[in-house]
Coordinates of C-alpha atoms in Angstrom, one line a residue:
Chain A
M77 CA -51.8 -39.7 6.8
K78 CA -53.3 -42.5 4.7
T79 CA -51.6 -45.1 6.7
D80 CA -53.9 -47.9 6.0
A81 CA -54.6 -46.7 2.5
M82 CA -51.9 -48.8 0.8
E83 CA -52.8 -52.0 -0.9
I84 CA -50.7 -54.5 -2.7
E85 CA -51.6 -56.9 -5.5
V86 CA -49.2 -59.5 -6.9
L87 CA -49.8 -60.4 -10.5
S88 CA -48.1 -62.4 -13.1
Y89 CA -47.6 -61.1 -16.6
R90 CA -46.0 -63.4 -19.2
G91 CA -44.4 -65.4 -16.4
I92 CA -43.0 -62.3 -14.7
D93 CA -44.0 -61.2 -11.2
V94 CA -45.6 -57.8 -11.0
L95 CA -46.1 -56.0 -7.7
K96 CA -48.8 -53.5 -8.0
V97 CA -49.0 -50.9 -5.3
Y98 CA -52.0 -48.7 -4.5
G99 CA -52.1 -45.6 -2.3
D100 CA -49.4 -43.9 -0.3
I101 CA -46.1 -45.5 0.6
D102 CA -44.8 -44.0 3.8
L103 CA -43.3 -44.8 7.1
Y104 CA -46.5 -46.5 8.3
S105 CA -47.3 -48.5 5.2
S106 CA -43.7 -49.4 4.1
P107 CA -43.4 -52.4 6.5
G108 CA -46.3 -54.0 4.7
L109 CA -44.7 -53.3 1.4
R110 CA -41.3 -54.7 2.7
K111 CA -43.0 -58.0 3.8
N112 CA -44.5 -58.5 0.3
L113 CA -41.4 -57.5 -1.5
I114 CA -39.1 -59.7 0.5
S115 CA -41.4 -62.7 0.2
I116 CA -41.2 -62.4 -3.6
I117 CA -37.5 -61.8 -3.7
C118 CA -36.8 -64.8 -1.5
K119 CA -37.9 -66.9 -4.5
K120 CA -35.1 -65.2 -6.5
P121 CA -37.1 -64.1 -9.6
G122 CA -34.9 -63.0 -12.5
T123 CA -37.0 -59.9 -12.9
L124 CA -39.6 -58.2 -10.6
L125 CA -41.7 -55.4 -12.0
V126 CA -43.1 -52.8 -9.6
D127 CA -46.1 -51.0 -10.9
L128 CA -46.5 -47.6 -9.2
S129 CA -49.2 -46.2 -11.5
N130 CA -51.6 -46.1 -8.6
V131 CA -49.2 -44.6 -6.0
S132 CA -49.8 -41.0 -5.1
Y133 CA -46.9 -40.5 -2.7
I134 CA -43.7 -42.3 -1.6
D135 CA -41.4 -41.1 1.2
S136 CA -37.8 -42.0 2.0
S137 CA -39.0 -45.0 4.0
G138 CA -40.7 -46.4 0.9
I139 CA -37.7 -45.7 -1.2
A140 CA -35.4 -47.4 1.4
T141 CA -37.7 -50.4 1.2
F142 CA -37.1 -50.6 -2.6
V143 CA -33.4 -50.0 -2.1
E144 CA -33.3 -53.0 0.2
G145 CA -35.2 -55.1 -2.4
L146 CA -32.8 -53.9 -5.1
K147 CA -29.7 -54.8 -3.0
N148 CA -31.1 -58.2 -2.3
M149 CA -31.8 -58.8 -6.0
M150 CA -28.4 -57.6 -7.1
C151 CA -26.8 -60.2 -4.9
Y152 CA -28.0 -63.0 -7.3
G153 CA -28.2 -60.9 -10.5
G154 CA -31.9 -60.2 -10.4
R155 CA -33.4 -57.0 -11.8
L156 CA -35.9 -54.7 -10.1
K157 CA -37.8 -52.6 -12.6
F158 CA -40.4 -49.8 -12.1
I159 CA -43.2 -49.0 -14.4
G160 CA -46.0 -46.5 -14.6
L161 CA -44.6 -43.7 -12.4
P162 CA -47.1 -40.9 -12.1
D163 CA -45.7 -37.3 -12.5
R164 CA -45.5 -36.7 -8.7
I165 CA -43.5 -39.9 -8.1
R166 CA -41.4 -39.2 -11.2
E167 CA -40.6 -35.8 -9.7
I168 CA -39.5 -37.5 -6.4
F169 CA -37.4 -40.0 -8.3
S170 CA -35.9 -37.3 -10.4
F171 CA -35.0 -35.0 -7.4
S172 CA -33.5 -38.0 -5.7
R173 CA -31.7 -39.2 -8.9
L174 CA -33.1 -42.6 -8.3
D175 CA -33.2 -43.0 -12.1
K176 CA -29.5 -43.8 -11.6
V177 CA -30.3 -46.5 -9.1
F178 CA -33.5 -48.1 -10.4
E179 CA -34.5 -49.2 -13.9
I180 CA -37.6 -47.1 -14.8
Y181 CA -39.9 -47.8 -17.8
D182 CA -43.1 -46.2 -19.0
G183 CA -45.1 -49.4 -19.4
I184 CA -45.0 -53.1 -18.8
D185 CA -44.1 -54.0 -22.4
Q186 CA -41.1 -51.7 -22.5
A187 CA -39.9 -53.3 -19.2
I188 CA -39.8 -56.9 -20.3
Chain B
M5 CA -80.8 -83.9 60.9
S6 CA -82.2 -80.6 61.9
E7 CA -82.4 -78.3 64.9
K8 CA -85.0 -75.9 66.2
T9 CA -84.3 -72.2 66.3
D10 CA -86.0 -69.5 68.5
L11 CA -88.1 -68.7 65.4
N12 CA -89.2 -72.2 65.2
I13 CA -87.7 -72.6 61.7
S14 CA -86.1 -75.9 61.0
V15 CA -82.9 -75.9 59.0
S16 CA -80.4 -78.6 58.3
R17 CA -76.8 -78.4 59.6
D18 CA -75.6 -79.0 56.1
Y19 CA -77.6 -76.0 54.9
I20 CA -76.0 -73.8 57.6
K21 CA -72.6 -75.1 56.8
G22 CA -73.2 -74.4 53.1
L23 CA -74.3 -70.9 53.9
E24 CA -71.2 -70.3 56.1
K25 CA -69.1 -71.5 53.2
K26 CA -70.8 -69.1 50.8
V27 CA -70.3 -66.2 53.3
S28 CA -66.7 -67.2 53.6
D29 CA -66.2 -67.4 49.9
L30 CA -67.8 -64.0 49.4
N31 CA -65.5 -62.6 52.1
T32 CA -62.6 -64.0 50.1
L33 CA -63.8 -62.4 46.9
I34 CA -64.0 -59.1 48.8
D35 CA -60.4 -59.7 50.0
V36 CA -59.4 -60.3 46.4
S37 CA -60.9 -57.0 45.5
A38 CA -58.8 -55.4 48.2
I39 CA -55.7 -57.1 46.9
I40 CA -56.4 -55.9 43.4
S41 CA -56.7 -52.3 44.7
S42 CA -53.6 -52.6 46.9
T43 CA -50.9 -52.9 44.2
L44 CA -50.4 -52.4 40.5
D45 CA -47.1 -54.3 40.5
F46 CA -47.8 -57.2 38.2
N47 CA -45.5 -59.8 39.8
T48 CA -46.6 -59.0 43.4
L49 CA -50.3 -58.9 42.4
I50 CA -50.5 -62.3 40.7
T51 CA -48.6 -64.1 43.4
L52 CA -50.9 -62.6 46.1
I53 CA -54.0 -63.5 44.1
M54 CA -52.9 -67.1 43.4
E55 CA -52.1 -67.6 47.1
K56 CA -55.6 -66.5 47.8
A57 CA -57.0 -68.8 45.2
K58 CA -55.2 -71.8 46.7
A59 CA -56.5 -70.9 50.2
V60 CA -60.1 -70.3 49.1
M61 CA -60.4 -73.4 47.1
N62 CA -58.6 -75.5 49.7
A63 CA -56.2 -76.8 47.1
E64 CA -52.9 -78.5 47.4
A65 CA -51.5 -76.4 44.5
C66 CA -52.5 -73.8 42.0
S67 CA -51.0 -72.4 38.8
L68 CA -51.4 -69.6 36.5
L69 CA -50.5 -69.9 32.8
L70 CA -50.3 -66.7 30.7
Y71 CA -51.0 -66.6 27.0
N72 CA -48.1 -65.3 25.0
R73 CA -49.6 -63.5 22.0
V74 CA -46.3 -63.6 20.0
T75 CA -45.8 -67.4 20.3
G76 CA -49.4 -68.3 20.7
K77 CA -48.5 -70.6 23.6
L78 CA -49.4 -70.8 27.3
E79 CA -46.5 -70.2 29.7
F80 CA -46.4 -70.9 33.4
E81 CA -46.2 -67.6 35.4
V82 CA -47.1 -68.8 38.9
A83 CA -47.1 -72.3 40.4
L84 CA -47.8 -72.5 44.1
G85 CA -47.4 -75.8 45.9
E86 CA -45.1 -77.3 48.6
N87 CA -42.0 -76.9 46.6
A88 CA -40.9 -73.3 45.9
D89 CA -38.7 -74.3 43.0
T90 CA -41.6 -75.8 41.1
A91 CA -42.6 -72.6 39.5
E92 CA -39.2 -71.8 38.2
M93 CA -38.8 -75.3 36.8
L94 CA -42.2 -75.1 35.0
K95 CA -41.5 -71.6 33.7
K96 CA -38.2 -72.7 32.2
T97 CA -39.2 -76.0 30.8
I98 CA -42.9 -76.2 29.9
T99 CA -45.1 -74.3 27.5
L100 CA -48.4 -75.5 26.1
D101 CA -49.8 -75.1 22.7
M102 CA -53.4 -74.0 22.3
G103 CA -55.5 -77.2 22.7
Q104 CA -52.6 -79.1 24.4
G105 CA -53.3 -80.5 27.9
I106 CA -56.3 -79.5 29.9
A107 CA -55.1 -75.9 30.2
G108 CA -54.7 -75.7 26.5
W109 CA -58.2 -77.1 25.9
V110 CA -59.6 -74.5 28.4
A111 CA -57.8 -71.7 26.6
E112 CA -58.8 -72.8 23.1
N113 CA -62.5 -73.4 24.1
R114 CA -62.7 -70.4 26.5
S115 CA -64.6 -72.8 28.8
P116 CA -63.9 -74.0 32.4
V117 CA -63.2 -77.6 33.1
L118 CA -63.6 -79.8 36.2
V119 CA -61.7 -83.0 36.1
E120 CA -62.3 -85.3 39.1
D121 CA -59.7 -87.9 38.1
V122 CA -57.0 -86.7 35.6
S123 CA -55.8 -90.3 35.0
K124 CA -59.1 -90.9 33.2
D125 CA -58.9 -87.7 31.1
S126 CA -57.0 -88.1 27.8
R127 CA -56.4 -84.4 27.6
F128 CA -54.2 -84.4 30.7
F129 CA -50.5 -83.4 30.0
K130 CA -48.3 -85.6 32.2
E131 CA -45.0 -83.9 31.4
A132 CA -45.5 -81.2 34.2
D133 CA -45.9 -83.9 36.9
I134 CA -43.0 -85.9 35.6
K135 CA -40.7 -82.9 35.7
T136 CA -41.8 -81.7 39.1
G137 CA -42.6 -84.9 40.9
F138 CA -45.9 -83.6 41.8
I139 CA -49.0 -85.9 41.5
T140 CA -52.1 -84.2 40.0
K141 CA -55.2 -86.1 40.9
S142 CA -58.1 -83.7 40.4
L143 CA -58.2 -80.2 39.0
L144 CA -60.3 -77.2 38.2
A145 CA -59.2 -74.9 35.3
V146 CA -60.8 -71.7 34.3
P147 CA -59.9 -69.4 31.3
L148 CA -58.9 -65.8 32.1
V149 CA -60.5 -63.5 29.5
G150 CA -60.3 -59.8 29.5
R151 CA -61.3 -56.9 27.2
G152 CA -58.3 -57.6 25.0
G153 CA -59.1 -61.3 24.6
L154 CA -57.4 -64.4 26.2
I155 CA -55.1 -63.7 29.1
G156 CA -54.4 -67.2 30.3
V157 CA -55.7 -70.1 32.4
A158 CA -55.9 -70.5 36.2
E159 CA -55.9 -73.9 37.8
V160 CA -56.4 -75.2 41.3
I161 CA -55.2 -78.7 41.9
N162 CA -56.1 -81.5 44.3
P163 CA -58.7 -80.5 47.0
V164 CA -57.2 -80.9 50.5
G165 CA -59.3 -81.7 53.6
R166 CA -62.5 -81.3 51.8
A167 CA -64.8 -83.0 49.4
P168 CA -63.9 -83.2 45.6
F169 CA -64.3 -80.0 43.6
T170 CA -67.9 -79.4 42.6
E171 CA -69.9 -77.3 40.2
Y172 CA -70.3 -74.7 42.9
D173 CA -66.4 -74.6 43.1
V174 CA -66.4 -73.9 39.3
E175 CA -68.9 -71.1 39.8
I176 CA -66.9 -69.5 42.7
F177 CA -63.6 -69.9 40.9
Q178 CA -65.0 -68.4 37.8
T179 CA -66.1 -65.3 39.7
F180 CA -62.7 -65.2 41.3
C181 CA -61.0 -65.4 37.9
T182 CA -63.1 -62.6 36.5
Q183 CA -61.6 -60.4 39.1
V184 CA -58.2 -61.8 38.4
S185 CA -58.6 -61.0 34.7
V186 CA -59.4 -57.4 35.5
A187 CA -56.5 -57.1 37.9
I188 CA -54.0 -58.6 35.4
E189 CA -55.2 -56.2 32.6
N190 CA -55.0 -53.2 34.9
A191 CA -51.5 -54.2 36.1
R192 CA -50.5 -54.7 32.5
F193 CA -51.9 -51.3 31.5
H194 CA -50.0 -49.8 34.4
K195 CA -46.8 -51.6 33.3
D196 CA -47.3 -50.4 29.7
A197 CA -47.9 -46.8 30.9
L198 CA -44.7 -46.9 33.0
E199 CA -42.8 -48.3 30.0
K200 CA -44.2 -45.6 27.8
E201 CA -43.1 -43.0 30.3
R202 CA -39.6 -44.5 30.4
L203 CA -39.5 -44.5 26.6
H204 CA -40.7 -40.9 26.5
Q205 CA -37.9 -39.9 28.9
E206 CA -35.4 -41.8 26.8
L207 CA -36.6 -40.0 23.7
E208 CA -36.3 -36.6 25.5
L209 CA -32.7 -37.5 26.3
A210 CA -32.0 -38.8 22.8
A211 CA -33.4 -35.6 21.3
V212 CA -30.9 -33.6 23.5
V213 CA -28.0 -35.9 22.4
Q214 CA -29.0 -35.7 18.8
K215 CA -29.2 -31.9 18.9
S216 CA -25.7 -31.9 20.2
F217 CA -24.6 -33.3 16.8
L218 CA -25.8 -30.2 15.0
P219 CA -23.9 -26.9 15.2
P220 CA -24.3 -25.3 18.7
E221 CA -25.6 -22.1 17.0
P222 CA -28.0 -22.1 14.0
S223 CA -26.0 -19.3 12.4
L224 CA -22.4 -18.6 11.5
I225 CA -21.0 -15.3 10.3
H226 CA -17.8 -15.3 8.3
E227 CA -17.5 -12.0 6.6
P228 CA -18.9 -11.3 4.1
F229 CA -21.0 -14.5 4.4
E230 CA -23.8 -15.2 6.8
L231 CA -25.1 -18.7 7.2
S232 CA -28.3 -19.6 9.1
A233 CA -30.4 -22.7 9.5
V234 CA -33.8 -23.9 10.8
N235 CA -34.3 -27.5 11.9
I236 CA -37.7 -28.7 13.2
P237 CA -38.0 -32.4 13.7
A238 CA -41.4 -33.9 13.2
Q239 CA -40.9 -36.2 16.1
K240 CA -38.7 -35.8 19.2
I241 CA -35.8 -37.0 17.2
G242 CA -35.4 -36.6 13.4
G243 CA -33.4 -37.7 10.4
D244 CA -32.6 -34.2 9.0
L245 CA -29.2 -32.7 9.5
Y246 CA -27.1 -29.7 8.6
D247 CA -23.6 -28.6 9.5
F248 CA -21.4 -25.5 9.2
I249 CA -17.7 -26.4 9.4
E250 CA -14.9 -23.9 9.3
L251 CA -12.0 -25.3 7.1
K252 CA -8.6 -24.0 6.3
D253 CA -7.7 -20.9 4.3
G254 CA -11.0 -19.1 4.7
H255 CA -13.2 -22.0 3.5
I256 CA -16.5 -23.0 5.0
G257 CA -18.2 -26.3 4.5
V258 CA -22.0 -26.2 4.4
L259 CA -23.9 -29.5 4.6
I260 CA -27.6 -30.3 4.5
G261 CA -28.9 -33.9 4.6
D262 CA -31.9 -36.0 5.0
V263 CA -31.6 -39.6 6.2
S264 CA -34.2 -42.1 4.9
G265 CA -36.8 -43.2 7.4
K266 CA -37.6 -41.6 10.8
G267 CA -37.3 -42.2 14.5
I268 CA -34.5 -43.8 16.4
S269 CA -32.9 -45.7 13.5
A270 CA -32.8 -42.5 11.4
A271 CA -31.3 -40.5 14.4
L272 CA -28.6 -43.1 14.9
Y273 CA -27.7 -43.1 11.2
M274 CA -27.7 -39.3 11.3
A275 CA -25.2 -39.4 14.1
K276 CA -23.0 -41.7 12.1
V277 CA -23.3 -39.5 9.0
I278 CA -22.3 -36.3 10.9
S279 CA -19.3 -38.1 12.5
D280 CA -18.1 -39.6 9.2
F281 CA -18.7 -36.3 7.4
R282 CA -16.7 -34.2 9.9
Y283 CA -13.8 -36.6 9.7
I284 CA -13.7 -36.6 5.9
A285 CA -14.4 -32.9 5.4
R286 CA -11.3 -32.0 7.5
I287 CA -9.1 -34.1 5.2
D288 CA -10.4 -33.0 1.8
I289 CA -11.7 -29.6 0.7
S290 CA -13.3 -30.7 -2.6
P291 CA -17.0 -31.4 -2.1
D292 CA -17.2 -34.2 -4.8
R293 CA -14.4 -36.1 -3.1
V294 CA -16.0 -35.6 0.3
L295 CA -19.3 -37.1 -1.0
N296 CA -17.5 -39.9 -2.7
N297 CA -15.7 -40.8 0.5
L298 CA -18.9 -40.4 2.6
N299 CA -20.8 -42.6 0.0
A300 CA -18.1 -45.3 0.3
M301 CA -18.3 -45.2 4.1
L302 CA -22.1 -45.3 4.2
S303 CA -22.3 -48.0 1.6
R304 CA -20.3 -50.3 3.8
T305 CA -23.2 -50.8 6.2
S306 CA -25.6 -53.6 5.3
L307 CA -28.5 -51.3 6.0
S308 CA -30.9 -50.2 3.3
M309 CA -30.8 -46.6 4.7
F310 CA -29.4 -43.8 2.7
L311 CA -28.8 -40.0 2.8
T312 CA -29.7 -37.3 0.4
A313 CA -27.3 -34.3 0.7
I314 CA -25.9 -31.1 -0.6
Y315 CA -22.3 -30.3 0.3
M316 CA -21.0 -26.8 -0.6
V317 CA -17.5 -25.5 0.2
I318 CA -17.4 -21.6 0.2
N319 CA -14.2 -19.9 -0.5
T320 CA -14.8 -16.7 1.5
V321 CA -11.7 -15.0 0.1
K322 CA -12.5 -15.5 -3.5
E323 CA -16.2 -15.3 -2.9
M324 CA -17.0 -18.4 -4.8
A325 CA -18.2 -21.9 -4.0
E326 CA -18.0 -25.5 -5.2
F327 CA -20.8 -27.9 -4.5
S328 CA -22.0 -31.5 -5.1
I329 CA -25.5 -32.9 -4.8
A330 CA -26.5 -36.4 -3.8
G331 CA -30.2 -37.0 -4.6
H332 CA -31.2 -33.9 -2.6
P333 CA -33.9 -31.3 -3.6
P334 CA -32.3 -28.6 -5.7
I335 CA -30.5 -25.5 -4.5
I336 CA -32.6 -22.3 -4.8
S337 CA -30.5 -19.4 -5.8
I338 CA -31.5 -15.7 -5.7
K339 CA -29.1 -13.5 -7.7
K340 CA -30.0 -9.9 -8.4
G341 CA -33.6 -10.7 -7.6
V342 CA -33.8 -13.6 -10.1
V343 CA -34.6 -17.0 -8.7
D344 CA -32.8 -20.0 -10.2
I345 CA -33.1 -23.7 -9.5
I346 CA -29.7 -25.5 -9.4
N347 CA -30.1 -29.3 -9.7
D348 CA -26.9 -30.3 -11.5
P349 CA -24.6 -32.0 -11.1
S350 CA -26.5 -34.4 -8.9
G351 CA -26.0 -38.1 -8.2
P352 CA -28.1 -40.7 -6.4
P353 CA -28.4 -40.6 -2.6
L354 CA -25.4 -41.6 -0.6
G355 CA -25.1 -45.2 0.7
I356 CA -26.7 -47.0 -2.2
L357 CA -24.2 -47.3 -5.1
P358 CA -20.7 -47.5 -3.5
E359 CA -18.9 -47.1 -6.9
F360 CA -20.7 -44.0 -8.0
V361 CA -18.5 -41.0 -8.7
Y362 CA -20.1 -37.7 -7.7
K363 CA -19.3 -34.5 -9.7
K364 CA -19.0 -30.9 -8.7
D365 CA -19.8 -27.5 -10.1
D366 CA -19.0 -24.0 -8.9
L367 CA -20.7 -20.6 -8.6
S368 CA -19.6 -17.1 -7.7
F369 CA -21.2 -14.7 -5.3
D370 CA -22.0 -11.0 -5.7
A371 CA -23.2 -8.8 -2.9
G372 CA -26.8 -9.6 -1.9
D373 CA -26.8 -13.1 -3.4
R374 CA -28.6 -15.8 -1.5
L375 CA -28.8 -19.6 -1.6
F376 CA -31.4 -21.8 0.0
F377 CA -31.1 -25.5 0.8
V378 CA -34.2 -27.3 1.9
T379 CA -35.1 -30.9 2.8
D380 CA -38.2 -32.5 1.3
G381 CA -40.1 -32.1 4.5
V382 CA -40.4 -28.4 3.7
F383 CA -42.5 -29.0 0.5
D384 CA -44.0 -32.4 1.3
V385 CA -46.4 -30.9 3.8
T386 CA -50.1 -31.4 3.0
D387 CA -53.2 -29.2 3.4
C388 CA -56.5 -30.2 4.9
N389 CA -57.4 -31.9 1.6
G390 CA -54.3 -34.0 1.6
E391 CA -52.8 -32.0 -1.2
R392 CA -49.0 -31.6 -1.1
L393 CA -47.4 -28.2 -1.3
G394 CA -44.8 -29.5 -3.8
F395 CA -41.4 -28.0 -4.8
G396 CA -43.0 -25.9 -7.6
R397 CA -45.3 -24.0 -5.3
L398 CA -42.4 -23.5 -2.9
S399 CA -40.2 -22.0 -5.6
E400 CA -43.1 -19.8 -6.8
F401 CA -43.4 -18.5 -3.2
I402 CA -39.7 -17.7 -3.2
K403 CA -40.0 -15.9 -6.5
G404 CA -42.8 -13.8 -5.2
H405 CA -40.8 -12.9 -2.0
A406 CA -37.3 -12.8 -3.3
S407 CA -36.7 -9.3 -2.0
S408 CA -37.8 -10.2 1.5
E409 CA -35.1 -9.6 4.1
D410 CA -36.4 -12.4 6.3
L411 CA -37.2 -14.8 3.6
M412 CA -36.5 -18.0 5.6
K413 CA -38.9 -16.8 8.3
D414 CA -41.5 -16.0 5.6
L415 CA -41.0 -19.4 4.0
L416 CA -41.4 -21.2 7.3
S417 CA -44.7 -19.2 8.0
F418 CA -45.9 -20.1 4.5
V419 CA -45.2 -23.8 5.0
E420 CA -46.7 -23.9 8.5
G421 CA -49.7 -21.9 7.2
Y422 CA -50.3 -24.4 4.4
S423 CA -50.2 -27.3 6.7
V424 CA -51.8 -25.7 9.8
E425 CA -54.7 -28.3 9.9
T426 CA -52.5 -31.4 9.4
S427 CA -50.0 -33.1 11.6
K428 CA -46.4 -32.8 10.7
T429 CA -45.0 -36.1 9.4
D430 CA -41.5 -35.1 8.2
D431 CA -38.7 -33.0 9.5
I432 CA -38.2 -29.5 8.2
T433 CA -34.7 -28.1 7.6
M434 CA -33.7 -25.0 5.7
V435 CA -30.2 -23.5 5.3
E436 CA -29.6 -20.0 3.9
I437 CA -26.3 -18.7 2.7
R438 CA -26.2 -15.0 2.2
R439 CA -23.4 -12.9 0.7
R440 CA -24.0 -9.6 2.5

């Protein structure tokens, strides 16, 4: 378990918040992710990009965290977009049909 | 003043008195050690110790403030004086910030303080005296620090029938408080251990209750079909579920599901899912409508939790089945020895998009056909290098062992063998449907 392996970086790209996650998102690391995600969403950004290009694994706790973020953003018309999904994460999203739930783009320029 | 002894040594009476005091103090410290060994009950212990502190320091009153790590404040735990209600009043009404009052200063600086006249000390916090009617004149406060950091502050107030507090009193009270710190930490560890044991027993009970939500037997035979399941929670309680439900006109409902998250919240959600599912499945025989209804019910909760699931309704008479998938890993089919992966039609997990309309498909059975449903815990296991097994390798294994009579057992051995050196982090659930 790479519990403490997850790191988060919050960047701004052309005025849009980008949450860049590194490592595994699992039961142990998702509370830290939630804290960061909620603190950004509290400011009600129109769009929030989540860069998963450096994430090697996400479990259902991590997905539930993003579902919570999405639900919160939908309340005020905000959009949560994912970019840079590695093949392994893309497989998880594909199995889970999360492409029907989340907006997924290859890169940052396609997403904005 | 001095007196002659038999040994012709001249010693002062004050010196002898001082020695007697030191012996008495040492005896008290020994008594405190005995008290510490006598009980691990936190409340009993600190009251006994503070009574001893009051006696040994010849003080009119004493108090113990404990540091609350959550709030970062000092809270009165014990206050012993003439009035027994004082402690309760202080507990309910007064907390000190770090640095506030003399106790707050002692806590912040981790340093003892001797104040001969509090009226001349700007740090003195008058509120406690105003609330209780007590008059603090002089006090001695010492920080309680343990292995885990600050525990609190102990104070003795107003010396009675003796000279004012001295530096020697600071020294003896500090020694006393070192023992108190150890005692409090030990009692807390004991309290934590008891709490852990209670939680462990609660979890054991919860595991039994949760198990009762699953079918009483992990297999069901309804000729010519045989259903079997394996469910291994990673922790005492888990978020995976399966169900076999006999419906009208020779139909059998087969459900496999995986609740997001783990632990108690996942287990409670799982219980809700099973209850809602059994209610809905009795009303409607079509798997897509059952999932639509279940999705609507689960989406009503404000939680961010969700459920991935496959629901299949087998018509045992016509030997065919209809199924719907909600964000769950694909169905693995073995038909005439050929392995096929069925992942359509699948929608998102249940409980996220309340308006989503799930679709269904159907399939027919021939003798010897087998279907496997698995949860992601089966292929998310890691080896000693942290590499995940993955669905691809799992299906490859099945292709290589498609003719095995006991494929589910083989599969379980394969998964357990792959992850033998790592701890299990996710539940493992498999369901097999076999047309004999």
